[in-house]
XYZ file of C-alpha atoms in Angstrom:
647
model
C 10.661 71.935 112.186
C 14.222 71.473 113.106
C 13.442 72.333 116.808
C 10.579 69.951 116.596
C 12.912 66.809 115.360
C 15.342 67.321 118.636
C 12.754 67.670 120.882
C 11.560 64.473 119.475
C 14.554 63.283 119.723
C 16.055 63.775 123.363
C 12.587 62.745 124.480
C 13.164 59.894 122.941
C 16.644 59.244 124.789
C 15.149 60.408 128.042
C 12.672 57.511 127.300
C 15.762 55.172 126.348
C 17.315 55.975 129.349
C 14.098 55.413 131.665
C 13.453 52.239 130.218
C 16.857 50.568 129.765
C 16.841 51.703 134.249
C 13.861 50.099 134.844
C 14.560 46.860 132.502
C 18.225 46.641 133.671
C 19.358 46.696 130.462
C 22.691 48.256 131.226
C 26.182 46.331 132.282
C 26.186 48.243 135.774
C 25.022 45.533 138.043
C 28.407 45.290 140.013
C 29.241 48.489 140.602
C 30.640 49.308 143.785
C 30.088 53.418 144.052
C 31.943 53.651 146.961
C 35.138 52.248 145.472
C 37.453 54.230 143.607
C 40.625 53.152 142.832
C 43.635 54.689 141.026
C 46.927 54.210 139.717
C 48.909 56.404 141.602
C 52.352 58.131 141.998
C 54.637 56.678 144.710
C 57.674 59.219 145.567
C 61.312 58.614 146.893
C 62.174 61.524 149.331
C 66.009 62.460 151.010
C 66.357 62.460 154.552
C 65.717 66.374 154.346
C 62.253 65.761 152.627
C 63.607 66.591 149.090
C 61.899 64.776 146.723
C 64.554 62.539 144.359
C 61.751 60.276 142.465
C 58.258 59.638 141.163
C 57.798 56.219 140.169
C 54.323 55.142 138.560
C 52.088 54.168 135.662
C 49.818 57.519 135.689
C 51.813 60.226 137.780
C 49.379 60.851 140.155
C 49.229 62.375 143.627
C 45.645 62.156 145.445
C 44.149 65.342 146.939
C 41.681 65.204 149.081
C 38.667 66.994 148.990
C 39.664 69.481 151.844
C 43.099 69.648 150.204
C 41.342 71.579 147.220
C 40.732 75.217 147.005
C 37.107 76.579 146.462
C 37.953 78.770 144.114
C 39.730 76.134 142.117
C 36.498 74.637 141.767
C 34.304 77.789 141.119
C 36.581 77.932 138.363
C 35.937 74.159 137.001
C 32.252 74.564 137.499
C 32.031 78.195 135.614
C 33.862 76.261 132.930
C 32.181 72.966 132.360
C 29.133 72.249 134.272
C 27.645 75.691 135.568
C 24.889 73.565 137.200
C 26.647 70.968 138.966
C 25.140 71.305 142.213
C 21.330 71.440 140.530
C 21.384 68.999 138.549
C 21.085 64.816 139.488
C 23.908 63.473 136.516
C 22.313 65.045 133.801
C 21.520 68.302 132.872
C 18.244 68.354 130.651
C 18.425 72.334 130.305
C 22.019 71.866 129.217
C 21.130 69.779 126.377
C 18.343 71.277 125.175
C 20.709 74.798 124.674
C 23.390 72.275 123.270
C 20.603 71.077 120.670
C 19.364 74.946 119.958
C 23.766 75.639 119.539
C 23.956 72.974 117.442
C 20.644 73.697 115.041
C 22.195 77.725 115.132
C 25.868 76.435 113.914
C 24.800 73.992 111.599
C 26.968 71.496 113.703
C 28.129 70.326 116.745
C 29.096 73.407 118.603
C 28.486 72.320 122.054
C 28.293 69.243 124.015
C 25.931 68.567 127.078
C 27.897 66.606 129.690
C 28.133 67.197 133.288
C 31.523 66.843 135.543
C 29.119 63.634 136.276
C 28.638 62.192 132.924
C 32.679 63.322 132.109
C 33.986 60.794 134.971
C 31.643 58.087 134.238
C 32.452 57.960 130.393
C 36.584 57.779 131.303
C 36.516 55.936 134.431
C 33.515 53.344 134.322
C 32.893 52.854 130.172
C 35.062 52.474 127.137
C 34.937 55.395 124.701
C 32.473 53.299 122.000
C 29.680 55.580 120.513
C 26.584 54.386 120.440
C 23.344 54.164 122.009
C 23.774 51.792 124.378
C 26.962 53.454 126.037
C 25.072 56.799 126.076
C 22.397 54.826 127.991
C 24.570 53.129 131.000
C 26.565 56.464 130.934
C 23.323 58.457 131.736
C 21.999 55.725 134.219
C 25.339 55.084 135.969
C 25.427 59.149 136.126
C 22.534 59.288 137.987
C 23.758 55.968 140.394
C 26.629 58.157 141.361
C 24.394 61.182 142.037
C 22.090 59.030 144.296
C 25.484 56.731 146.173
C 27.775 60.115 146.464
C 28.082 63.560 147.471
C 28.840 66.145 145.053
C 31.860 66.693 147.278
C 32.993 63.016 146.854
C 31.846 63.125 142.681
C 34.264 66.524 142.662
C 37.213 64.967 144.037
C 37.483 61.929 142.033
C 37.013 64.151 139.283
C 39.952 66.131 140.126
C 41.573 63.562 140.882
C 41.273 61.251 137.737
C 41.212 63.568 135.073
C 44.109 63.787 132.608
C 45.631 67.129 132.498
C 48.537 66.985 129.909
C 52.001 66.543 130.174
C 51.718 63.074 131.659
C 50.224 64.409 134.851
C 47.011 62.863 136.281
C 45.020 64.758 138.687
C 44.974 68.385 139.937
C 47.142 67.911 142.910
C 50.222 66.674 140.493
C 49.281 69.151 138.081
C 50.186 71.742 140.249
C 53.431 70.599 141.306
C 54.376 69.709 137.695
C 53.452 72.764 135.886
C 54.015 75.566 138.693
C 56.137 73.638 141.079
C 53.109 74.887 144.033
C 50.515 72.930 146.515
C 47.276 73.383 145.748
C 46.426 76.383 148.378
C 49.261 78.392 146.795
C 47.953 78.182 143.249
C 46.733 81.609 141.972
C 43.325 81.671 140.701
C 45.029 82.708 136.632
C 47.208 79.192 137.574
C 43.749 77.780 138.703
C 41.911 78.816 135.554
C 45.027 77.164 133.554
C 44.883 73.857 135.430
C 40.818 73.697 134.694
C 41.011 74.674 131.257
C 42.912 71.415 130.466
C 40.463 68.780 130.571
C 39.061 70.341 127.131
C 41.826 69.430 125.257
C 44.832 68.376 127.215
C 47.690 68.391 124.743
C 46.234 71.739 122.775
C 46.065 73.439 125.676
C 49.032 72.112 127.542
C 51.096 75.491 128.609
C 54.781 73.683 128.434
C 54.390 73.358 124.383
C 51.452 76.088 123.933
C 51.748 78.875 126.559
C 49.908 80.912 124.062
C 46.403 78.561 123.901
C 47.029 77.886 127.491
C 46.668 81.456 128.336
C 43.934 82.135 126.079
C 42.106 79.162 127.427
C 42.458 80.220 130.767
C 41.582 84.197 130.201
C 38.360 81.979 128.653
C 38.140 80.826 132.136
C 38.098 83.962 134.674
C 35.722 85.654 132.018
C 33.303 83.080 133.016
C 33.290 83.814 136.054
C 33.511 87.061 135.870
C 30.089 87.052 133.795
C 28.637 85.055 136.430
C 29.447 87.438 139.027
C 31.797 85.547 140.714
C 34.861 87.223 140.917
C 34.923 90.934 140.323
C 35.914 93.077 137.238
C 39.259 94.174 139.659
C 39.759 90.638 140.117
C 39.213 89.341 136.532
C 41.451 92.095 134.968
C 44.247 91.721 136.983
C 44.648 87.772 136.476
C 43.713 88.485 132.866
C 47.277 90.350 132.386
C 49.037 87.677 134.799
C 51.372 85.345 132.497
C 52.599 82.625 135.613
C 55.919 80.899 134.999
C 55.626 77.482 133.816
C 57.826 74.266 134.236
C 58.662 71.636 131.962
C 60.479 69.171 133.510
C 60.864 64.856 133.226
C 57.953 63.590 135.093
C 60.262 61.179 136.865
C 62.116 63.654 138.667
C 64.525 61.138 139.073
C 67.212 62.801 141.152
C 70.022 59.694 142.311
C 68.810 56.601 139.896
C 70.648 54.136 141.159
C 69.566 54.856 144.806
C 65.926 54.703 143.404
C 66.929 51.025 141.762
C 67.833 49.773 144.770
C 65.326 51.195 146.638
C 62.934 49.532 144.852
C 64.226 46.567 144.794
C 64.326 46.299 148.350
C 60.235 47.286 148.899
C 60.205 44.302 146.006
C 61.982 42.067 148.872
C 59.752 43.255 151.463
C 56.548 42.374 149.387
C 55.306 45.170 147.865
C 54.760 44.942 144.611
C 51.893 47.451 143.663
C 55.203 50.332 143.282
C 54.063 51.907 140.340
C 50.813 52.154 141.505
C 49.928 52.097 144.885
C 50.623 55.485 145.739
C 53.487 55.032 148.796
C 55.286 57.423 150.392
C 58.960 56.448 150.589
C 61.588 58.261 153.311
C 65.206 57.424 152.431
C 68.888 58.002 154.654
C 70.347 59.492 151.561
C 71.162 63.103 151.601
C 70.784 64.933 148.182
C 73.952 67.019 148.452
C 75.789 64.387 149.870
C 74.488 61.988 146.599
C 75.928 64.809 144.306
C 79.126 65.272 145.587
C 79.873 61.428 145.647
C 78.622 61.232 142.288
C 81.069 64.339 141.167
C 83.819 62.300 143.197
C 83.371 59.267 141.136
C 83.189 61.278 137.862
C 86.205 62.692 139.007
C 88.210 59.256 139.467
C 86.865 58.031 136.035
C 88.684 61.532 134.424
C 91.658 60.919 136.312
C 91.570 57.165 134.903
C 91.557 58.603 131.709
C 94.324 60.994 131.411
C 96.624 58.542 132.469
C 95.855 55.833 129.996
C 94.957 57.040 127.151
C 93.736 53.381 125.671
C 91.953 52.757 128.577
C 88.576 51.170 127.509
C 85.696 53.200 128.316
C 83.185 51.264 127.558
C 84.794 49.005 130.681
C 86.307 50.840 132.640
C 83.959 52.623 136.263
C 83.901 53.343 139.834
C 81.621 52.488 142.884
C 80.984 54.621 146.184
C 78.992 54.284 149.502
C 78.826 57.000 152.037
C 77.214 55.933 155.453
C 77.134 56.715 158.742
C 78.889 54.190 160.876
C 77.222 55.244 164.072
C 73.211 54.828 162.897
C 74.101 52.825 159.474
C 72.317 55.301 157.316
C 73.263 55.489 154.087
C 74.273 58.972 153.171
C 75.088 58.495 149.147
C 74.845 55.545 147.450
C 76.811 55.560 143.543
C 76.452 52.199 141.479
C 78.366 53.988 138.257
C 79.990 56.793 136.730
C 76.799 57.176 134.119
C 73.556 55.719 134.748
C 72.188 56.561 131.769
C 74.930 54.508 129.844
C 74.581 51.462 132.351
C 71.794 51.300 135.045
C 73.743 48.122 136.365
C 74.510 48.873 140.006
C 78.158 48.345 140.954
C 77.907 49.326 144.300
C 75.395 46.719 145.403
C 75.305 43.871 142.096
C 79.146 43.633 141.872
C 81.279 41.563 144.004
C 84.663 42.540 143.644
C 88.203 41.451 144.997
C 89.012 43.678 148.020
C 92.418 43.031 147.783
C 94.570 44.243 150.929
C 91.536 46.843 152.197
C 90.678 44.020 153.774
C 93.944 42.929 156.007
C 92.571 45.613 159.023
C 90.216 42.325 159.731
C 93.801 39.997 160.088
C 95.049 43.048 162.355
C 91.809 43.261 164.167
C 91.873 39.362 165.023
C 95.312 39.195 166.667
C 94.637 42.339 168.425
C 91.318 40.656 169.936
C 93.614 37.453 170.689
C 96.173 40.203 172.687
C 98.570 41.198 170.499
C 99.088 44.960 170.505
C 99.870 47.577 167.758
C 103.883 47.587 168.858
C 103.929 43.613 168.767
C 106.630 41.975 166.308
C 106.237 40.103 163.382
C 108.454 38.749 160.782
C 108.107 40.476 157.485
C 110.209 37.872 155.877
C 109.592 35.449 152.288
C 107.898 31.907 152.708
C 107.100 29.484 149.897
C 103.869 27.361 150.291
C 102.970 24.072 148.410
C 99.307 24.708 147.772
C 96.737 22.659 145.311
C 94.626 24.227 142.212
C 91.009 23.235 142.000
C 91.852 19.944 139.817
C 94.109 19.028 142.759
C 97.439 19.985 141.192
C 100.366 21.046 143.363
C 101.335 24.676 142.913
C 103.717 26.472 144.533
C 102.930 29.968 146.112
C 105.355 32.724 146.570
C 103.767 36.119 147.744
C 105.769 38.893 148.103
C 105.384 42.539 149.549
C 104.566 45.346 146.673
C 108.596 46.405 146.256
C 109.801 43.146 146.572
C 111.455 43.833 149.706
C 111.832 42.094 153.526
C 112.010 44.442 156.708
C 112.514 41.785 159.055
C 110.960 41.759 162.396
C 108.548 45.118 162.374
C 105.537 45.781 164.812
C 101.729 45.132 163.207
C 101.362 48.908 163.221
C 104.072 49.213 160.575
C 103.305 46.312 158.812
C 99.352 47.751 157.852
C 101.028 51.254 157.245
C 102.935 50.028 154.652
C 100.484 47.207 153.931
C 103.638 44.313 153.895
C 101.665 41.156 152.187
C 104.445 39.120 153.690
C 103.755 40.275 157.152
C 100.405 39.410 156.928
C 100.829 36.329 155.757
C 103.156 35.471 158.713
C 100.267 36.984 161.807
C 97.612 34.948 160.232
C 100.054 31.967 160.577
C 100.687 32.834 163.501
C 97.429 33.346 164.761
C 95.715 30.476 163.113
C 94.246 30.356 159.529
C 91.664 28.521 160.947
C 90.739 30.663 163.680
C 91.242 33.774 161.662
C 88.674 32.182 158.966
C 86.123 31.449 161.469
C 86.078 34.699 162.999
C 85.742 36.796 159.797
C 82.763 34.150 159.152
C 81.058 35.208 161.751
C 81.528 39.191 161.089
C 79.276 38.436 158.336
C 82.033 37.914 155.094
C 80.606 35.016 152.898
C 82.521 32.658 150.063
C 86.068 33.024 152.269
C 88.294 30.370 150.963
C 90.321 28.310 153.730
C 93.599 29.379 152.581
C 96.144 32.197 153.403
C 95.356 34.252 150.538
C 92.658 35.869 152.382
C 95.506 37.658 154.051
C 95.414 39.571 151.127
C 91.417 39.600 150.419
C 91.718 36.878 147.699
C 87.755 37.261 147.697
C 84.774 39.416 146.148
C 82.625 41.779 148.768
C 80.221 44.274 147.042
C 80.604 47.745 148.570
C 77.131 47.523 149.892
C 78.069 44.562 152.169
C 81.622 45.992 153.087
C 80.345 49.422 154.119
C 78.505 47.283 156.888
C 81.459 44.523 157.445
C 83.481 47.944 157.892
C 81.617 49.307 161.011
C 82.560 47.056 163.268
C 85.875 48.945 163.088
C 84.414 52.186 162.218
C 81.471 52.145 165.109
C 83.925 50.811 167.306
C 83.647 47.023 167.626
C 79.608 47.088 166.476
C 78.592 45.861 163.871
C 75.470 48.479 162.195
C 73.270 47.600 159.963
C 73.033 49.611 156.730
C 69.478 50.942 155.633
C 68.395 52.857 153.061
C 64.428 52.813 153.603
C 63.658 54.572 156.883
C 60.179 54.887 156.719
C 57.374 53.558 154.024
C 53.366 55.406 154.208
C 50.642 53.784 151.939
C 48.261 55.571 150.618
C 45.986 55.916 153.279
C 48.713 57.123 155.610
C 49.499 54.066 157.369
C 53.138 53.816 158.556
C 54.159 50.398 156.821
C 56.809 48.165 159.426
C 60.108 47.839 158.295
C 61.964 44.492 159.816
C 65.177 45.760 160.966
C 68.482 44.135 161.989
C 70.498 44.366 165.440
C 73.350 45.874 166.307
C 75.857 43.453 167.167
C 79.236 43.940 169.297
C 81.668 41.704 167.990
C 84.968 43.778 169.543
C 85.335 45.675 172.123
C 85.206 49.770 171.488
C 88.764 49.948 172.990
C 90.070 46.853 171.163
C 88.704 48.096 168.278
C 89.902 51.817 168.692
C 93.739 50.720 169.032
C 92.463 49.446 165.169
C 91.224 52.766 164.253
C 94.704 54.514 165.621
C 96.678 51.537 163.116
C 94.439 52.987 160.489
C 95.138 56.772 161.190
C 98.974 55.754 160.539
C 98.319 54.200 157.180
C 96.859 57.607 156.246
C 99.201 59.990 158.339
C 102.667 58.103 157.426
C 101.529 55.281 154.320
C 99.605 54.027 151.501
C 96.715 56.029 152.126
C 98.548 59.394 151.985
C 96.523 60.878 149.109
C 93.757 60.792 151.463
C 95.214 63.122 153.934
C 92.579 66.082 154.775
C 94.256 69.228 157.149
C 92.653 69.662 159.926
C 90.728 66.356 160.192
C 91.502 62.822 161.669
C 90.977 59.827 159.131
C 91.242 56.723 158.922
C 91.497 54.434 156.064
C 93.285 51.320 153.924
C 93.799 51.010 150.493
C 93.417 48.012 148.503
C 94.625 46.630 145.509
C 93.767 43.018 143.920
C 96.161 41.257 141.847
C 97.466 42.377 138.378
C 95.494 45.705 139.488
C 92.200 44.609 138.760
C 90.298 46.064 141.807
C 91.488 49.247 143.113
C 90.054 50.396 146.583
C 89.901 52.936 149.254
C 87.890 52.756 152.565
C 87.913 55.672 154.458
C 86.537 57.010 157.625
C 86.375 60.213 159.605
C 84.781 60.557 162.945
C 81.326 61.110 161.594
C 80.668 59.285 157.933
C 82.590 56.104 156.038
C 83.212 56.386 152.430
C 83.786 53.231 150.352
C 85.441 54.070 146.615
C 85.846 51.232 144.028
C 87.373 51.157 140.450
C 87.852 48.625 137.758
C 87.033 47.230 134.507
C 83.819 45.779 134.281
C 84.660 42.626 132.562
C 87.491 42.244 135.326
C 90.480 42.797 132.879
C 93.768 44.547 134.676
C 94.303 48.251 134.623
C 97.755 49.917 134.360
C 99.928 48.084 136.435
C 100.258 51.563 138.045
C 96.628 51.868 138.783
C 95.265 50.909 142.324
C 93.932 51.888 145.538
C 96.565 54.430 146.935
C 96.653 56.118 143.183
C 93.205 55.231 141.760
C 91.004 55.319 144.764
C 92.395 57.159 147.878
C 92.786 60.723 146.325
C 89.009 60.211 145.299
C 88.156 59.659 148.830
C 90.056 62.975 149.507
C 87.740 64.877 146.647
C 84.743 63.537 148.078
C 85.285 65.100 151.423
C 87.043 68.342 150.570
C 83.567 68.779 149.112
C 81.573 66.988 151.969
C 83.414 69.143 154.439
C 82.534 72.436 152.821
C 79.348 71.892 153.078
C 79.555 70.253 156.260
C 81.644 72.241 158.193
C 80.609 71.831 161.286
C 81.094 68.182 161.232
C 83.379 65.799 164.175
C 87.074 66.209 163.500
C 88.872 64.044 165.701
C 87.751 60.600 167.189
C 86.777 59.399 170.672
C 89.086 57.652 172.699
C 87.107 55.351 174.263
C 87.582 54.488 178.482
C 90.136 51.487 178.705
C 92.369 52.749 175.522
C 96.239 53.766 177.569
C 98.901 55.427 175.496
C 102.465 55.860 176.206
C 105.356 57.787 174.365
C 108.638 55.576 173.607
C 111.340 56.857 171.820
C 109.301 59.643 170.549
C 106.520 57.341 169.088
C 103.211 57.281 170.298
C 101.662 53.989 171.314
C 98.366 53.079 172.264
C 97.286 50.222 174.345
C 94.568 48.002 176.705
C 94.791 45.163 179.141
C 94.183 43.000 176.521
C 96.409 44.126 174.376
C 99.749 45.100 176.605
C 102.497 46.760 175.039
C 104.954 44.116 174.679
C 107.669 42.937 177.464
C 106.020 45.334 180.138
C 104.522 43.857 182.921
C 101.055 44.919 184.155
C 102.551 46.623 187.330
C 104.884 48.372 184.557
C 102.082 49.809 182.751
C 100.064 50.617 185.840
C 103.050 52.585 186.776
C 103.201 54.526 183.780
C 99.761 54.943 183.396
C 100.098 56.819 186.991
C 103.347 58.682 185.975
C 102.050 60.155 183.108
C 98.366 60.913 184.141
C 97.856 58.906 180.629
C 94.853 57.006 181.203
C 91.095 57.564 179.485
């Protein structure tokens, strides 16, 4: 009797199901078969092709029909639809043995649905029970069947389905769980993966590698019983126990290069980040990221044994590495712990360069003729200035020890970074000039007043690193970038609007800059950034009441910015700045670069047009347009000659 009821009855929803086709009774009018869209996974890769992020909504990465194994599916099929290529949606046979289960177990023991039906109920309907949704589920089943191959129905299948873990899709479930492409799966990892869709978090192998296994064994002995693998075959994967990975599905390797990353495909107009499924190529280098982020953490230690009231919850450090020549950025570090503040130092935070930034002053007079032994007056001056309500103030800067040298040449003066010497060759070289000429570098919000001698004014490290090439590439200015190349989904290469080059100095004006900038680390401030056996160049920079400390550094090859400070701009110790605080960082950073970089340039190019010329025992370098001083040009040709000096 009982058989007789269910026969009844799925005849009855066969006739449902023929009726509510030909009466259009079901909500499937506009439904375009041929479109399938998904949320999926985009991914942030190094320069080397290491990835450092997923960003989505689902974590999902599409495979492509091709892309996935046969086996893999011989697997899925043995498991949950047997009949799948037979069969047009539904599988009548199938639910007649699911009614005869169900009559034999008193329950329901076994459901009926094809791959078919599976992807129409969680892609096209709502999970509501009830006739109606059984009906369009059936009809829209048998749409699909009539609009798609079964190659195309399999691979949105595979593609869709939720497979524990917070991974969508085979192709990410791979990666995820066994850290493998599809064609390197083994078929017990195969069984695993297709096992899921039963029960995704029972069965999911990083909290229940006991079920997992079980589920899978479940697997291979169905397709051992349908004689599709062998008894050799389905013993040996039986006994197989695969490693398994749990890791964060982020895989978010340098967060605050990822922040800034996407806030830049933001500017460019791309919005659909979390879901659109992009392929994202960045300059960074993985190793490189580490090390600069071990540098910073090891400033911020540093910081602390020295003051032990320092305020922690205030106190961090900033670094960009690039590469002056191409403008790639190599590391990018916005904070000593992202995960205690995701706010981006290195590219939110304009801070007070303080005097990192008098090589600019130097680099102006040079371009006007002055020359690296060329006098100025490192003597006091008092200036009457004005506040911003107008009010008369007098101004009274003085060098670091308090102390006047006199007349000393601009070499000196930036070794020992002398404020009041500065103060004097912008004087003498015109404020005005001066201002206009940094404005058109690219610096921004420059007051008109001599305290930019001694970089009176905010620059984020972001900006300075590419401000900083023109000295570093030799008189060019390079533009920075940290996208290099952006695929959609469908494997289009997306255009990136790039910025010129621009030559504001010439490379032997601007080398004679460089040499000044060897000195300060050879013989000055920057001596904690010394490194045996390789040239570098750098200034430190400290802003008043040692509030900023700073440290830009270059080597033939890369350009390393390093920042510290209090994030709500109070002072540090009065001790604390950029030769103490930031320069032996700089030094850390690439001791460690260097070891893993050994191979690296060691000594700069002197560029054709650069002279040099020994005088009592110092070394002096010089151009046309920038003579040594009192020597005619016959004078230096001679020498030049003598000395078989020229490059």
């Amino acid at each position: 009797m009982k058989y007789i009821i269910y026969f009844i009855a799925v005849c009855g929803i066969l006739g449902c199901v023929v009726l509510g086709y030909f009466l259009n009774v079901v909500e499937n009018k506009d439904i375009d078969y041929k479109e399938f869209d998904l949320d999926l996974t985009t991914q942030f890769y190094d320069r080397n092709g290491t990835l450092l992020a997923n960003v989505f909504n689902e974590n999902r990465a599409y495979a492509r029909f091709e892309e996935i194994p046969p086996r893999l599916i011989e697997a899925l099929i043995a498991i949950e639809d047997t009949s799948f290529f037979e069969h047009e949606g539904i599988n009548i046979d199938a639910i007649f043995r699911a009614i005869i289960k169900d009559i034999q177990k008193g329950r329901l023991a076994e459901g009926a649905s094809t791959l078919t039906q599976q992807l129409v109920k969680n892609h096209y309907l709502t999970s509501e029970k009830s006739i109606k949704r059984k009906i369009n589920e059936a009809i829209i089943s048998y749409e699909i069947e009539k609009n798609l191959t079964k190659e195309q129905i399999l691979e949105r299948y595979l593609n869709f389905i939720f497979l524990g873990h917070g991974y969508y899709g085979i192709k990410t479930a791979a990666a995820g769980y066994f850290h493998k492409e599809l064609n390197e799966l083994s078929l017990k990892e195969m069984a695993m993966l297709v096992g899921l869709p039963k029960a995704p978090s029972t069965y999911d192998p990083t909290k229940r590698i006991d079920l997992s296994l079980s589920r899978a064994n479940a697997v291979l002995k169905r397709m051992y019983d349908l004689g599709w693998i062998s008894e050799a075959e389905y013993k040996q994967n039986v006994a197989l126990k695969p490693i398994v990975y749990d890791e964060s599905l982020t895989q978010n390797k340098a967060p605050y290069v990822i922040d800034e990353a996407i806030r830049q495909l933001q500017a460019m107009g791309i919005e659909d980040i979390k879901t659109g499924g992009y392929r994202v190529e960045l300059s960074v280098d993985l190793n490189t990221q580490k090390i600069a982020e071990e540098a910073i953490k090891f400033g911020y230690d540093e910081l602390i044994k020295r003051d032990k009231d320092i305020d922690l919850n205030q106190i961090n450090g900033a670094m960009i590495v690039t590469e002056p020549s191409s403008g790639d950025i190599l590391a990018l570090v916005g904070g000593v712990d992202y995960y205690k503040s995701n706010f981006n130092r290195a590219t939110m935070s304009n801070r007070q360069v303080g005097s990192s930034f008098k090589p600019f002053v130097y680099l102006t007079a040079l371009n006007l003729g002055y020359s690296p032994a060329s006098e100025i007056a490192d003597i006091a001056r008092v200036f009457e200035t004005r506040d911003a309500q107008g009010k008369k103030m007098i101004w009274k800067p003085k060098n670091y020890g308090k102390d006047f040298n006199g007349l000393i040449t601009l070499k000196e003066a930036l070794t020992k970074s002398r404020n009041l010497a500065t103060i004097n060759l912008l004087l003498d070289t015109s404020l005005s000039f001066v201002h206009q000429t940094i404005t058109k570098f690219g610096f921004t919000n420059v007051p008109q007043d001599l305290s930019i001698g001694l970089g009176s004014f905010g620059v984020s490290p972001y900006n300075y690193a590419e401000l900083y090439s023109i000295i570093s590439n030799y008189g060019t200015k390079q533009p920075i970038r940290l996208i290099t190349k952006v695929t959609d989904k469908f494997g289009n290469e997306i255009e990136l609007k790039t910025k010129e080059a621009e030559e504001f100095v010439k490379p032997e004006q601007a080398y004679l800059m460089i040499d000044m900038m060897k000195n300060v680390v050879a013989a000055g401030t920057g001596g904690a950034a010394r490194i045996a056996g390789l040239e570098v160049a750098g200034k430190t920079g400290t802003s008043n009441k040692s509030i900023d400390a700073w440290f830009v550094g270059f080597t033939p090859s890369i350009q390393v910015i390093t920042w510290y400070g209090n994030d709500n701009n109070k002072p540090m110790k009065y001790y604390e700045g950029g030769a103490r605080t930031a320069a032996p960082v700089f030094r850390y950073f690439m001791q460690k670069y260097l070891a893993e970089n050994p191979n690296i340039k060691r000594t700069f190019d002197i560029p054709k047009g650069v002279y040099k010329r020994v005088i009592d025992g110092k070394t002096w370098y010089y151009t046309d347009k920038s003579p040594l001083p009192k020597a005619s040009r016959n004078d230096i040709l001679k020498q030049q000659e003598e000395d078989g000096l020229m490059f």
